[in-house]
Coordinates of C-alpha atoms in Angstrom, one line a residue:
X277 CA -3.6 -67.9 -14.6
X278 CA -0.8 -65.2 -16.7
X279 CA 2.5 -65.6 -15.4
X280 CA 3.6 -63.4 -13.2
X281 CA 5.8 -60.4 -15.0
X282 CA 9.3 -60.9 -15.1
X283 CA 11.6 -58.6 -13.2
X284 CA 13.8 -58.6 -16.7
X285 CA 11.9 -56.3 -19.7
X286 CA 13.7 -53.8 -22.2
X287 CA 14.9 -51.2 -20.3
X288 CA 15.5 -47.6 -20.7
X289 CA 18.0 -47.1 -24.3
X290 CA 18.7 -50.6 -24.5
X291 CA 18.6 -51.8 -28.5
X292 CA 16.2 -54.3 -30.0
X293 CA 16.3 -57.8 -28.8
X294 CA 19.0 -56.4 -26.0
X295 CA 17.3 -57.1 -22.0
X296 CA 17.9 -54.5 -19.9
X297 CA 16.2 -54.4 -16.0
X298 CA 13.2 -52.7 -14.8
X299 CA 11.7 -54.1 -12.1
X300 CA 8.9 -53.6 -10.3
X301 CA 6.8 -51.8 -12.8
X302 CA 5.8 -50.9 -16.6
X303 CA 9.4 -50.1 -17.6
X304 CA 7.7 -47.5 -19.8
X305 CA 6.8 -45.2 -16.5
X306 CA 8.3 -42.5 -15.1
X307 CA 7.1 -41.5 -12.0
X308 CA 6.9 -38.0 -11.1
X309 CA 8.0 -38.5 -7.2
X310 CA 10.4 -40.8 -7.9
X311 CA 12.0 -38.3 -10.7
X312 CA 11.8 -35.5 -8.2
X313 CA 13.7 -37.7 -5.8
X314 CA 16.0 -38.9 -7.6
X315 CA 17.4 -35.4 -9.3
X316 CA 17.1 -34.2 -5.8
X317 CA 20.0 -36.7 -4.8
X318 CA 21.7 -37.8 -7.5
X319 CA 24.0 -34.2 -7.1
X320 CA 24.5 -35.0 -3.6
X321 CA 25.6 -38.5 -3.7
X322 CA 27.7 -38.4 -6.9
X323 CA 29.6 -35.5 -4.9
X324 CA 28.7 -32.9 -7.5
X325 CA 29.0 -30.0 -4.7
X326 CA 31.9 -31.3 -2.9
X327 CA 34.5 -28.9 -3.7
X328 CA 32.3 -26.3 -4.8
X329 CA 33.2 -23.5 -2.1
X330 CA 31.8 -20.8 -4.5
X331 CA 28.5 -22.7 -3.5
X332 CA 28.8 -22.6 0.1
X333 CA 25.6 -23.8 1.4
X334 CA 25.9 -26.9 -1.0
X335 CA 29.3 -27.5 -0.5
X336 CA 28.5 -27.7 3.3
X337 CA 25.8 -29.9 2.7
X338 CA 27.9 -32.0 0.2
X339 CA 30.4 -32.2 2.8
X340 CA 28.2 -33.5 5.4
X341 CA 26.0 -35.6 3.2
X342 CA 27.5 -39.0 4.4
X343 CA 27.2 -38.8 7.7
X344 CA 23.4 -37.0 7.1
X345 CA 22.7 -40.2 4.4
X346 CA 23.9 -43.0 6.8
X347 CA 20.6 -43.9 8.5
X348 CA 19.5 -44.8 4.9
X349 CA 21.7 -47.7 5.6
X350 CA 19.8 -48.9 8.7
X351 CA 17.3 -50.9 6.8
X352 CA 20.4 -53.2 5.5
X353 CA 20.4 -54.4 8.5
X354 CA 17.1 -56.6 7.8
X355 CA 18.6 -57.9 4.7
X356 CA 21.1 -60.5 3.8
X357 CA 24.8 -59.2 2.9
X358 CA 25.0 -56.8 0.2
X359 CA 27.8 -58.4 -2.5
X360 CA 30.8 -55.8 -2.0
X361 CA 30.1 -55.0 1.2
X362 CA 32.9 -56.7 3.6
X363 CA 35.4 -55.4 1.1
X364 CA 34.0 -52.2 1.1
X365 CA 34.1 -51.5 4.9
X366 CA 37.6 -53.4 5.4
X367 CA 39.2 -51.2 2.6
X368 CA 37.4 -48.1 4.5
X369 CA 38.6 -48.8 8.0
X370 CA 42.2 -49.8 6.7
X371 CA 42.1 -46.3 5.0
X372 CA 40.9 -44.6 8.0
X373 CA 42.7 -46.1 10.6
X374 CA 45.9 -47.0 9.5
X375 CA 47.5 -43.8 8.4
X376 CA 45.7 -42.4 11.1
X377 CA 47.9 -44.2 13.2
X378 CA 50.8 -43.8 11.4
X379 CA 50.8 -39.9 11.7
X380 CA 50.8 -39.7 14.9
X381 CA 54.3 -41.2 14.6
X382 CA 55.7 -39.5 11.8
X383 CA 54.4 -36.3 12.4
X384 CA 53.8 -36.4 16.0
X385 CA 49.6 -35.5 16.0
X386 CA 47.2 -37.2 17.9
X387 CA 45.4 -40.1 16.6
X388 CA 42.0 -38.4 16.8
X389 CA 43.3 -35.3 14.8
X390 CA 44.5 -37.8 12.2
X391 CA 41.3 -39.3 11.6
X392 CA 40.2 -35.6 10.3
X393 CA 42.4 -35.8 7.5
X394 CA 40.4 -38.6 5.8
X395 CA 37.1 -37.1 6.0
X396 CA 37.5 -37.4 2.1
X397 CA 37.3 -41.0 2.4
X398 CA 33.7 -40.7 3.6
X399 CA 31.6 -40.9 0.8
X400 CA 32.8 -44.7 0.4
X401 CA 30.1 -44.9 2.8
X402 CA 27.4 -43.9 0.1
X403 CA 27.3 -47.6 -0.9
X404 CA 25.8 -48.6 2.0
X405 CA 23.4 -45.0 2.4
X406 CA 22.7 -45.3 -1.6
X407 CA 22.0 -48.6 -1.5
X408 CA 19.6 -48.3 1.4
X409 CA 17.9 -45.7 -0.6
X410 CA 17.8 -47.9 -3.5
X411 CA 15.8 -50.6 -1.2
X412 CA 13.3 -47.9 0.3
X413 CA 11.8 -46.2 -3.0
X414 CA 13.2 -49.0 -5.5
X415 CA 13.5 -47.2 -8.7
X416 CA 13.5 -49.0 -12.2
X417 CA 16.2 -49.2 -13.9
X418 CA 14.4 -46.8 -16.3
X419 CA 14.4 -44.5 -13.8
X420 CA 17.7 -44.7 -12.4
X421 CA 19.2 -43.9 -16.4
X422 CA 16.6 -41.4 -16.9
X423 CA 18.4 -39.5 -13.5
X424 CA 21.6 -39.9 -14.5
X425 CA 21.1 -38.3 -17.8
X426 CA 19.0 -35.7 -16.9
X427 CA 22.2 -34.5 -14.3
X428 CA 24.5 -35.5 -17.6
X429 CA 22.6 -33.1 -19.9
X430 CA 22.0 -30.6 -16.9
X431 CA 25.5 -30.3 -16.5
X432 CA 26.6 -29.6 -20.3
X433 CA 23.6 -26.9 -20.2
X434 CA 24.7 -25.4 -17.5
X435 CA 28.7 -24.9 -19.2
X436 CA 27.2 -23.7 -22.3
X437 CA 25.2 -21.1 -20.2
X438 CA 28.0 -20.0 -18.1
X439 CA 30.7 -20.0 -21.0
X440 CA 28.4 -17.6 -22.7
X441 CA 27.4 -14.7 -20.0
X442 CA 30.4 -14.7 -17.3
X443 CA 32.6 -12.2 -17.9
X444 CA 36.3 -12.2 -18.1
X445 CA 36.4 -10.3 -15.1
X446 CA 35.2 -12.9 -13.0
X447 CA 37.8 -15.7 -14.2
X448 CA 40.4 -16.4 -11.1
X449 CA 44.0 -15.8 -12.5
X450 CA 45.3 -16.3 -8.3
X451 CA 43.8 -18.1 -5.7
X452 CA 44.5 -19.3 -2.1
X453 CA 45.3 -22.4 -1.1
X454 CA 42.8 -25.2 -1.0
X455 CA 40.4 -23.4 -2.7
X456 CA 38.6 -24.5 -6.2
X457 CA 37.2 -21.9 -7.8
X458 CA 34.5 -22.8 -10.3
X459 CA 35.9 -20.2 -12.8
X460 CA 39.7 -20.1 -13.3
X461 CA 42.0 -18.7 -15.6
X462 CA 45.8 -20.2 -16.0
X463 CA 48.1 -21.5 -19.4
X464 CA 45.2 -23.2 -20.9
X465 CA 42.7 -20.2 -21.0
X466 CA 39.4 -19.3 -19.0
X467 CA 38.4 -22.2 -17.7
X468 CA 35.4 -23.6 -16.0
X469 CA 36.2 -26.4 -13.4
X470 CA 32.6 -27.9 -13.9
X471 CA 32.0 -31.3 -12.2
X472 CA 31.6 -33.8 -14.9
X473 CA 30.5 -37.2 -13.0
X474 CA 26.8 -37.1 -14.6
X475 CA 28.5 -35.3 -18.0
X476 CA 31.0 -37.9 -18.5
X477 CA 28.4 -40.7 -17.8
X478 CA 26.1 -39.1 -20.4
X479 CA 28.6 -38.5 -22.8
X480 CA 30.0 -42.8 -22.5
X481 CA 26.0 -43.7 -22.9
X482 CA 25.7 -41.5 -25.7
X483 CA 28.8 -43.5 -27.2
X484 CA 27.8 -46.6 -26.3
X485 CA 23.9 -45.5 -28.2
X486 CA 26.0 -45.3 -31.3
X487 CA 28.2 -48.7 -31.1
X488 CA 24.9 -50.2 -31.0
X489 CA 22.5 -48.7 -33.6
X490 CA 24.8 -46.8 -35.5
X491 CA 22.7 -43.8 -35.4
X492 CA 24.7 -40.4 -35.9
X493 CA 22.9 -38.5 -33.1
X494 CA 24.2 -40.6 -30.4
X495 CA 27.7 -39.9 -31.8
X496 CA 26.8 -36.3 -32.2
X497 CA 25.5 -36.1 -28.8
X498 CA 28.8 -37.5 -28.1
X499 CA 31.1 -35.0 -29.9
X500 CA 29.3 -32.3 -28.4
X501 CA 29.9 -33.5 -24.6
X502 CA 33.7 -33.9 -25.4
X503 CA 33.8 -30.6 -27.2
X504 CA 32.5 -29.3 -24.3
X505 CA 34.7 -31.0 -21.9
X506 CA 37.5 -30.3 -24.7
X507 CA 37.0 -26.2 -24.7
X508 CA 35.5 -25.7 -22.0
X509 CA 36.4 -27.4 -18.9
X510 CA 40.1 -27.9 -20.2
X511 CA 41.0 -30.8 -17.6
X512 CA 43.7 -32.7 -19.6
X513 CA 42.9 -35.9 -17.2
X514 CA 39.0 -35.7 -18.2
X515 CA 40.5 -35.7 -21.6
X516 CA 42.8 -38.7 -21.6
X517 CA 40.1 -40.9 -19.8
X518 CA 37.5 -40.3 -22.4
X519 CA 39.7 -41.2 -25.3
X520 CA 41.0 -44.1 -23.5
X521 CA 37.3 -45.5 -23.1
X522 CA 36.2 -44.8 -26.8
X523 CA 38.9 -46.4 -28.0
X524 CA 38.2 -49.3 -26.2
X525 CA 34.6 -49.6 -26.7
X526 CA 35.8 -49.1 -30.5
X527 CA 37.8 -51.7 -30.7
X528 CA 35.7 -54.3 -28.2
X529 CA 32.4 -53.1 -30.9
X530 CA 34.3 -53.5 -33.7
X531 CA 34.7 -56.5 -36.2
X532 CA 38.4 -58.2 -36.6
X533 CA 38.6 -56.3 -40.0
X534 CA 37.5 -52.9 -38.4
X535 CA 40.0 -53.5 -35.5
X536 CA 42.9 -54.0 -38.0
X537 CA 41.9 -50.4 -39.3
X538 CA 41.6 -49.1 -35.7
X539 CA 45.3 -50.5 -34.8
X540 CA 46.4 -47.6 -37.4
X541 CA 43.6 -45.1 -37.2
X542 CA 43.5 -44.7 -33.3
X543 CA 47.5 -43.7 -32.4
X544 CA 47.0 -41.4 -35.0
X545 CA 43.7 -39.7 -34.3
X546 CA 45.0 -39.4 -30.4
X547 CA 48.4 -37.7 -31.5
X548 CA 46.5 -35.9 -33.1
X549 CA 44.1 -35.0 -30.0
X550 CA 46.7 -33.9 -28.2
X551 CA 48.6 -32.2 -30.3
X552 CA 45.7 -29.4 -29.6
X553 CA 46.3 -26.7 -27.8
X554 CA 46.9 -27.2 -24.4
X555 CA 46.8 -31.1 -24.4
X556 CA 50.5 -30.7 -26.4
X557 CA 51.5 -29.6 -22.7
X558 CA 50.9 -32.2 -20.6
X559 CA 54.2 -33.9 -21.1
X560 CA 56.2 -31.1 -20.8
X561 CA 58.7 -29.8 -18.6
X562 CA 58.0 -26.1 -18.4
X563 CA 57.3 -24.5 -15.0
X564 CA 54.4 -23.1 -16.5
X565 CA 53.0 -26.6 -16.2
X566 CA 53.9 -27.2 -12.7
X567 CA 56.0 -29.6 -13.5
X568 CA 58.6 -28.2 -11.5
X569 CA 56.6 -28.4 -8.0
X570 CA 55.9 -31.6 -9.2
X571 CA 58.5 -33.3 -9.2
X572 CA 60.3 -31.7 -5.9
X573 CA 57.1 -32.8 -4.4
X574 CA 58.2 -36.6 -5.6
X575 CA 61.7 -36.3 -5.1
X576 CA 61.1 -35.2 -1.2
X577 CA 58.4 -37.9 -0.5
X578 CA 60.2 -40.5 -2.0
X579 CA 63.2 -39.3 0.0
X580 CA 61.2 -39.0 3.1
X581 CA 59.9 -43.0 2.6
X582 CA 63.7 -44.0 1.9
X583 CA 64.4 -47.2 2.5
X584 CA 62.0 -48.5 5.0
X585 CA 59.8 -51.1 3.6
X586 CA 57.2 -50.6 6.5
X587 CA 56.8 -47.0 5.6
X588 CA 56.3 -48.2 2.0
X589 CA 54.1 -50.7 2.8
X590 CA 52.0 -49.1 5.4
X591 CA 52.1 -45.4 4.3
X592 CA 52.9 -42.4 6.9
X593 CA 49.9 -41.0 6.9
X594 CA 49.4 -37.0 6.4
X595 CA 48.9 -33.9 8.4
X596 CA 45.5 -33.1 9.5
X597 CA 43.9 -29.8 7.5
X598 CA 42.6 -28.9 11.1
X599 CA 46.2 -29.2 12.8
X600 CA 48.5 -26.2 13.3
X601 CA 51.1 -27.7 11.4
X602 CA 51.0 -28.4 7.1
X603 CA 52.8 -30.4 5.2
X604 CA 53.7 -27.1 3.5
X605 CA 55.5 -26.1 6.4
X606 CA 56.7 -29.7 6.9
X607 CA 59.0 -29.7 4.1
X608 CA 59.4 -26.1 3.4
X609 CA 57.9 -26.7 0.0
X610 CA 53.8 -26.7 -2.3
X611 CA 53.7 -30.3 -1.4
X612 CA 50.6 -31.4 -2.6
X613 CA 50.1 -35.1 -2.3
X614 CA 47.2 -35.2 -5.1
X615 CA 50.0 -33.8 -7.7
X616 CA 51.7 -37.2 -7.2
X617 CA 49.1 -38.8 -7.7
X618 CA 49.5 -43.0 -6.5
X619 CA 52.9 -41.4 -5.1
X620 CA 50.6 -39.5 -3.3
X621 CA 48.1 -42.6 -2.3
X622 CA 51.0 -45.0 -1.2
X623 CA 53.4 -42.1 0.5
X624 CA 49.6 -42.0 2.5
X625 CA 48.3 -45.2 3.0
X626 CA 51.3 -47.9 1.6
X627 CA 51.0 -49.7 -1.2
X628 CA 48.3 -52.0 0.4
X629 CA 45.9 -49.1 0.8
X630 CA 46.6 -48.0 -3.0
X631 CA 45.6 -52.1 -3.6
X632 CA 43.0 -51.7 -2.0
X633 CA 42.0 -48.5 -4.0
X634 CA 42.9 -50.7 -7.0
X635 CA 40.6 -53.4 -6.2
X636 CA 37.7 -51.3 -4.6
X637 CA 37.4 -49.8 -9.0
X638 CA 37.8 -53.5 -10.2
X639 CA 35.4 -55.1 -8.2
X640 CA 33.1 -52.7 -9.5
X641 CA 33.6 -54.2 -13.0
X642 CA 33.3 -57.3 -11.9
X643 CA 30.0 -56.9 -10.4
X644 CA 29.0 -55.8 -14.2
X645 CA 30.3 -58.1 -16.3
X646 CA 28.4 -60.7 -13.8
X647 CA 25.2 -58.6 -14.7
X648 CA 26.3 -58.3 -18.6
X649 CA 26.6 -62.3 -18.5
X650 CA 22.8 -62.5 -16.9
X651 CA 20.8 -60.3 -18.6
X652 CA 23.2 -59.0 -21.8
X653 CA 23.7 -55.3 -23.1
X654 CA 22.5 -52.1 -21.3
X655 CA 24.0 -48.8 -22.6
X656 CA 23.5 -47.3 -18.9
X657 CA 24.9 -49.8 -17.2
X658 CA 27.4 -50.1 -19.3
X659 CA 28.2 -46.4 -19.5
X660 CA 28.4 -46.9 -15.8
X661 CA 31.0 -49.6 -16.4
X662 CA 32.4 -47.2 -18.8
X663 CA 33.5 -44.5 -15.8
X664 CA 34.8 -47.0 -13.6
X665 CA 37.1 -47.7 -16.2
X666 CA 37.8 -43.8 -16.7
X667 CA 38.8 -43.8 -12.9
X668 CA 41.6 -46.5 -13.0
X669 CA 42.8 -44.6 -16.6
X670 CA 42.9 -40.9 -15.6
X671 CA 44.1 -42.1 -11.6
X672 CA 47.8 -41.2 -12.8
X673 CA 46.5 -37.7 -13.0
X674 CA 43.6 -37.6 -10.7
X675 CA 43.8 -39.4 -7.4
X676 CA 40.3 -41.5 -6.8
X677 CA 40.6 -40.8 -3.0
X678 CA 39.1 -37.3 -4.2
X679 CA 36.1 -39.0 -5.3
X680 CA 35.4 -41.9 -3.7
X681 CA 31.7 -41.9 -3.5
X682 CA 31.3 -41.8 -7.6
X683 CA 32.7 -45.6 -7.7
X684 CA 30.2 -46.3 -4.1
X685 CA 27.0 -45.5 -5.9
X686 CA 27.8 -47.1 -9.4
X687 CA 28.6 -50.2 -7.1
X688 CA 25.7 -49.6 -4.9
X689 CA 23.3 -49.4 -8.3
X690 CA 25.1 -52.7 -9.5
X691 CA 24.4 -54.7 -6.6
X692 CA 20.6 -53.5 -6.6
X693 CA 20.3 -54.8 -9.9
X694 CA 22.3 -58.2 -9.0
X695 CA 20.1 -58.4 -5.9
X696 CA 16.7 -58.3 -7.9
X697 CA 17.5 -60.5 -10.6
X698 CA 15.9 -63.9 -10.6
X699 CA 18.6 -66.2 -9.6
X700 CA 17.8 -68.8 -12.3
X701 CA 19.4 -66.1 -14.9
X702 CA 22.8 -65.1 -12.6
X703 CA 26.3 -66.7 -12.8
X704 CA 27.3 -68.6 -10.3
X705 CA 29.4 -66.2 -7.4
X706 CA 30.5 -65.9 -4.0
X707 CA 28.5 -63.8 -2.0

């Protein structure tokens, strides 16, 4: 009798002689329903919509995606503990709850009313909805790469499209509060505010393509997604986390003699990157940067904290969007608590909720480098790996409360594939 077939073949972009995962069938198969399903999704759960309001039935739907997804994460409930899981709840309810709490001291609104502010905080929960759905149709790996790239090269199609037939016309020069308009115009140029989860993604597997066969396309394909992101989108933080990651999947692919050249090459070819344009801006002071609202943003919260280690170490909480009262009004001034950035996070939540945030991104790696050490190189999950690390580099400009449910379902999709590995090949772990 044939043994039975592994649940470990080459997977979907994974080099010669490098084991990726596919299980459950011919790793060479993509299956038309599962496809469909999956490109259906993928937008929803990797919150491409979420602040879309020029898209208002998807931003709805975006908006009310994790509470719609949940009962996906019924049938956990007839399996053993997910890995991630208790940490992923504790760090949800402490987020939740505890500032909830808080404000209703500080800024005198009901606890109920407090809980509204965090709604952003609920696609943590697609880790346990994802990874229901992940148990239910059980794509391969194959699969899983093939959607993410699809959405990757979907969304650099789509800025090439839209750079080249919207008029000037329709660029925002002013807009309201709390609104994100997909096309705005400010010191940088017209810009298009495109969300780049699946781009970024694309662009780090792309990379990671190149590392490992050294063929030029990869690195063209590459180039073009940062040109793109570069000239297009114009967010400096999308900027700074992708050079960050190059340079350190350079330097980790690279030979001790090529590192040596690296040490003097890379400094210099990232002054030079942001000597460019609008990236020369980022640290200046000139109120045409913001800079100015900025920092009277930090000087006031850090004022308002003062010396009261409970209030650092628990947070105060925030004002409710849904609440009469802003934090506008509050302190008479554009206080924005995402400008601050992990200010922002621990003038919220205390420094043990911003360590929790810390350690919700590096358990993520973790769970990789177990899956590296089991089964070796994959250029999607390692691209995945890739923008966890992007998270923790650009979260001095980019808070990762915004997005919390892009780190849930690149969890989620490493815990399937730890889950359905045969234990003989896993490192030994806790569960």
């Amino acid at each position: 009798m044939p043994p039975a077939p592994s649940p470990l073949a080459i997977g979907h972009g994974d080099p010669p002689g490098g084991p990726g995962i596919a299980p459950w069938q011919d790793a060479d198969r993509l299956r038309p329903g599962m496809m469909a399903m999956l490109l259906m999704l993928l937008p929803l759960f990797g919150q491409t919509f979420h602040y879309m309001k020029d898209l208002l039935p998807l931003w709805a739907l975006s908006k009310a995606f994790p509470v719609l997804s949940l009962p996906l994460a019924l049938v956990l409930l007839r399996r053993p503990r997910l890995p991630m899981a208790r940490q992923i709840m504790a760090t949800f309810l402490w987020l939740v709850l505890v500032p909830s709490f808080a404000a209703s001291f500080t800024f005198g609104q009901d606890f109920f009313t407090g809980i509204t502010a965090q709604v952003k905080l609920l696609p943590m929960l697609y880790f346990f909805s994802f990874s229901g759905l992940l148990m239910i149709a059980r794509p391969s790996l194959r699969e899983l790469a093939a959607g993410f790239l699809i959405c990757g090269i979907a969304t650099y199609a789509a800025l090439i499209i839209l750079w080249a037939i919207i008029p000037d016309a329709w660029y925002s020069k002013v807009y309201a509060f709390g609104s994100s308009p997909l096309f705005s115009a400010d010191n940088r140029g017209n810009r298009i505010r495109m969300p780049m989860f699946f781009g970024i993604i694309t662009l780090f597997y792309c990379y990671r393509r190149f590392l490992g066969s050294g063929s030029l396309r990869w690195l063209a394909g590459a180039a073009a997604g940062l040109c793109l992101t570069l000239f297009v989108v114009k967010t400096r933080a999308m900027v700074v986390g992708i050079a960050g990651v190059v340079v350190i999947n350079s330097f980790a692919a690279a030979g001790a003699l090529v590192r040596v050249g690296l040490l003097f090459v890379a400094p210099a070819a990232l002054v030079g990157l942001f000597s460019i344009g609008y990236l020369n801006t980022m640290f200046s002071s000139d109120s045409s940067t913001g800079f100015d609202v900025r920092w009277k943003t930090v000087t006031k919260a850090v004022g308002f904290l003062g010396t009261d280690p409970f209030k650092w170490l628990m947070g105060v909480g925030t004002i409710s969007p849904t609440s009469s009262d802003s934090l506008f009004s509050y302190f008479d001034h554009f206080f924005f608590l995402a400008d601050i950035t992990w200010l922002g996070i621990v003038f919220e939540f205390g420094l043990i909720g911003a360590i929790l945030l810390v350690l919700y991104e590096i358990r993520g790696l973790l769970l990789f480098r177990r899956i590296r050490e089991a089964t070796g190189h994959s250029p999607f999950l390692g691209s995945l790996c890739d923008y966890l690390l992007y998270v923790l580099l650009i979260s001095n400009l980019y808070p990762p409360t915004l997005t919390p449910g892009e780190t849930a379902i690149i969890a989620a999709i490493f815990v399937f594939v730890l889950q359905n590995l045969p234990t003989s090949v896993l490192p030994d772990r806790e569960s």
